[in-house]
Amino acid sequence: MSDEDFDSFADDLEDVVPDALITDTYLCNLEEVKRIKAASGDKFNVFEWEVIQEGAYVGETFSEMFRYATLAEYQAADKKGQRDIREARRKFQSRLLTLGVPGDQFATMKPSSLIGLKAHVTLDVKPRSTGGFSVWIKGLELADLTKETTELTF
């Protein structure tokens, strides 16, 4: 086969069919809040986000995970494990504050009250050495949608 047999070596779908999210800021909807247990036994609070901003990435989803531990698990952990649990707790509480949950209501809030929140989420997307991509949230700001209001119930 010669070069003349190809109109173009690459397809013409660039910017039409994205391979994966790219580093940028997207308007997103918080679709699901859940708790999962990993094969290691660690538990995680998971926020599932969906891009709702019109464009090539609308409908793309990504997750944000925060480790969760009980007091017994914290006490049984070694010093490094305790430090990791404290750091995960701090990050989770920081995210709740960003989502508008008052600090004095962390323990009593209903996770379902967060579903449907809209936010401008800045992502940092990097390829993994094993294939695929890692998606990191670098910033999140609740969207100011004057047409819609979301009432949180705590």
Coordinates of C-alpha atoms in Angstrom, one line a residue:
M1 CA 0.0 0.0 0.0
S2 CA 1.4 3.4 -0.9
D3 CA 0.9 6.8 0.8
E4 CA -1.4 7.8 -2.1
D5 CA -3.9 5.2 -0.8
F6 CA -4.5 7.3 2.3
D7 CA -6.5 10.5 2.2
S8 CA -5.1 11.1 5.7
F9 CA -3.1 8.8 7.9
A10 CA -5.2 10.0 10.9
D11 CA -9.0 10.3 11.1
D12 CA -10.7 13.6 10.8
L13 CA -12.5 13.3 14.2
E14 CA -10.2 15.5 16.1
D15 CA -12.2 17.7 18.6
V16 CA -15.3 15.8 17.6
V17 CA -14.8 12.4 19.3
P18 CA -12.6 13.0 22.4
D19 CA -10.4 10.3 23.7
A20 CA -10.9 11.5 27.3
L21 CA -11.5 14.6 29.3
I22 CA -8.7 17.2 29.0
T23 CA -7.4 19.6 31.5
D24 CA -9.9 22.4 31.7
T25 CA -12.9 23.8 33.7
Y26 CA -16.3 22.2 33.1
L27 CA -19.9 22.9 34.4
C28 CA -20.8 19.6 36.2
N29 CA -23.7 18.1 38.0
L30 CA -23.2 16.0 41.2
E31 CA -25.0 12.8 40.1
E32 CA -24.4 10.4 42.9
V33 CA -23.0 10.2 46.5
K34 CA -22.2 6.8 47.8
R35 CA -19.9 4.8 50.0
I36 CA -17.9 1.9 48.7
K37 CA -15.6 -0.7 50.2
A38 CA -12.4 -1.5 48.3
A39 CA -10.8 -5.0 48.0
S40 CA -8.3 -3.8 50.6
G41 CA -11.1 -3.2 53.1
D42 CA -10.7 0.6 53.0
K43 CA -14.0 2.5 52.7
F44 CA -14.5 5.6 50.6
N45 CA -17.1 8.3 50.2
V46 CA -17.5 8.8 46.5
F47 CA -18.9 11.8 44.6
E48 CA -19.9 11.0 41.0
W49 CA -19.8 14.1 38.7
E50 CA -21.1 14.4 35.2
V51 CA -20.1 17.1 32.7
I52 CA -23.3 19.0 31.7
Q53 CA -21.6 21.9 29.8
E54 CA -22.4 21.7 26.1
G55 CA -19.5 20.5 23.9
A56 CA -17.5 17.4 23.1
Y57 CA -17.4 16.3 26.7
V58 CA -21.0 16.6 27.7
G59 CA -22.1 13.3 29.5
E60 CA -18.5 12.4 30.5
T61 CA -18.3 11.3 34.2
F62 CA -15.6 11.2 36.8
S63 CA -15.4 10.3 40.5
E64 CA -14.0 12.0 43.5
M65 CA -13.0 9.6 46.4
F66 CA -12.3 10.3 50.0
R67 CA -11.2 7.6 52.4
Y68 CA -13.5 7.1 55.4
A69 CA -12.5 5.3 58.6
T70 CA -14.2 4.6 61.9
L71 CA -12.7 5.5 65.3
A72 CA -11.8 1.8 65.8
E73 CA -10.0 1.7 62.4
Y74 CA -8.2 5.0 63.3
Q75 CA -7.0 3.7 66.7
A76 CA -5.8 0.4 65.2
A77 CA -3.8 2.1 62.4
D78 CA -0.1 2.8 62.8
K79 CA 1.2 6.4 62.9
K80 CA 1.4 6.7 59.1
G81 CA -2.1 5.2 58.7
Q82 CA -3.5 7.6 61.3
R83 CA -1.9 10.5 59.5
D84 CA -3.4 9.3 56.2
I85 CA -6.8 9.0 57.8
R86 CA -6.6 12.5 59.3
E87 CA -5.5 14.0 55.9
A88 CA -8.4 12.2 54.1
R89 CA -10.9 13.5 56.7
R90 CA -9.5 17.0 56.3
K91 CA -9.9 16.8 52.5
F92 CA -13.4 15.4 52.7
Q93 CA -14.5 18.2 55.2
S94 CA -12.9 20.8 52.9
R95 CA -15.0 19.5 50.0
L96 CA -18.2 19.5 52.1
L97 CA -17.5 23.2 53.0
T98 CA -16.9 24.0 49.3
L99 CA -20.3 22.3 48.5
G100 CA -22.0 24.6 51.0
V101 CA -22.3 22.3 54.0
P102 CA -21.8 24.2 57.3
G103 CA -19.1 22.6 59.5
D104 CA -21.5 22.1 62.4
Q105 CA -23.7 19.9 60.2
F106 CA -21.2 17.4 58.8
A107 CA -22.4 14.6 61.1
T108 CA -26.1 15.2 60.5
M109 CA -26.3 16.1 56.8
K110 CA -28.1 13.8 54.4
P111 CA -25.7 12.9 51.5
S112 CA -28.6 12.8 49.1
S113 CA -29.1 16.5 49.7
L114 CA -25.9 17.1 47.7
I115 CA -27.2 15.3 44.6
G116 CA -28.0 17.8 41.8
L117 CA -25.6 20.5 42.9
K118 CA -23.9 22.2 40.0
A119 CA -20.3 23.4 40.1
H120 CA -17.6 24.6 37.8
V121 CA -14.9 21.9 38.3
T122 CA -11.3 22.4 37.1
L123 CA -9.7 19.1 36.2
D124 CA -6.1 18.1 35.7
V125 CA -6.0 15.1 33.4
K126 CA -2.9 13.0 33.1
P127 CA -2.1 9.8 31.2
R128 CA -1.4 6.7 33.3
S129 CA 1.7 4.6 32.6
T130 CA -0.6 1.6 32.5
G131 CA -3.0 3.1 30.1
G132 CA -6.0 5.3 30.5
F133 CA -6.1 8.6 32.3
S134 CA -6.1 9.9 35.9
V135 CA -8.5 12.8 36.6
W136 CA -7.7 15.1 39.5
I137 CA -10.0 17.9 40.7
K138 CA -7.8 21.0 41.1
G139 CA -10.6 23.4 41.9
L140 CA -14.4 23.4 42.4
E141 CA -16.7 26.4 42.8
L142 CA -20.5 26.1 43.1
A143 CA -22.2 27.4 40.0
D144 CA -24.3 30.5 40.4
L145 CA -27.3 29.5 38.3
T146 CA -29.8 32.2 38.6
K147 CA -32.5 30.2 36.8
E148 CA -32.2 27.3 39.2
T149 CA -31.9 27.2 43.0
T150 CA -30.9 24.2 45.0
E151 CA -32.1 23.9 48.5
L152 CA -29.9 21.8 50.8
T153 CA -31.5 19.8 53.6
F154 CA -29.4 19.0 56.6

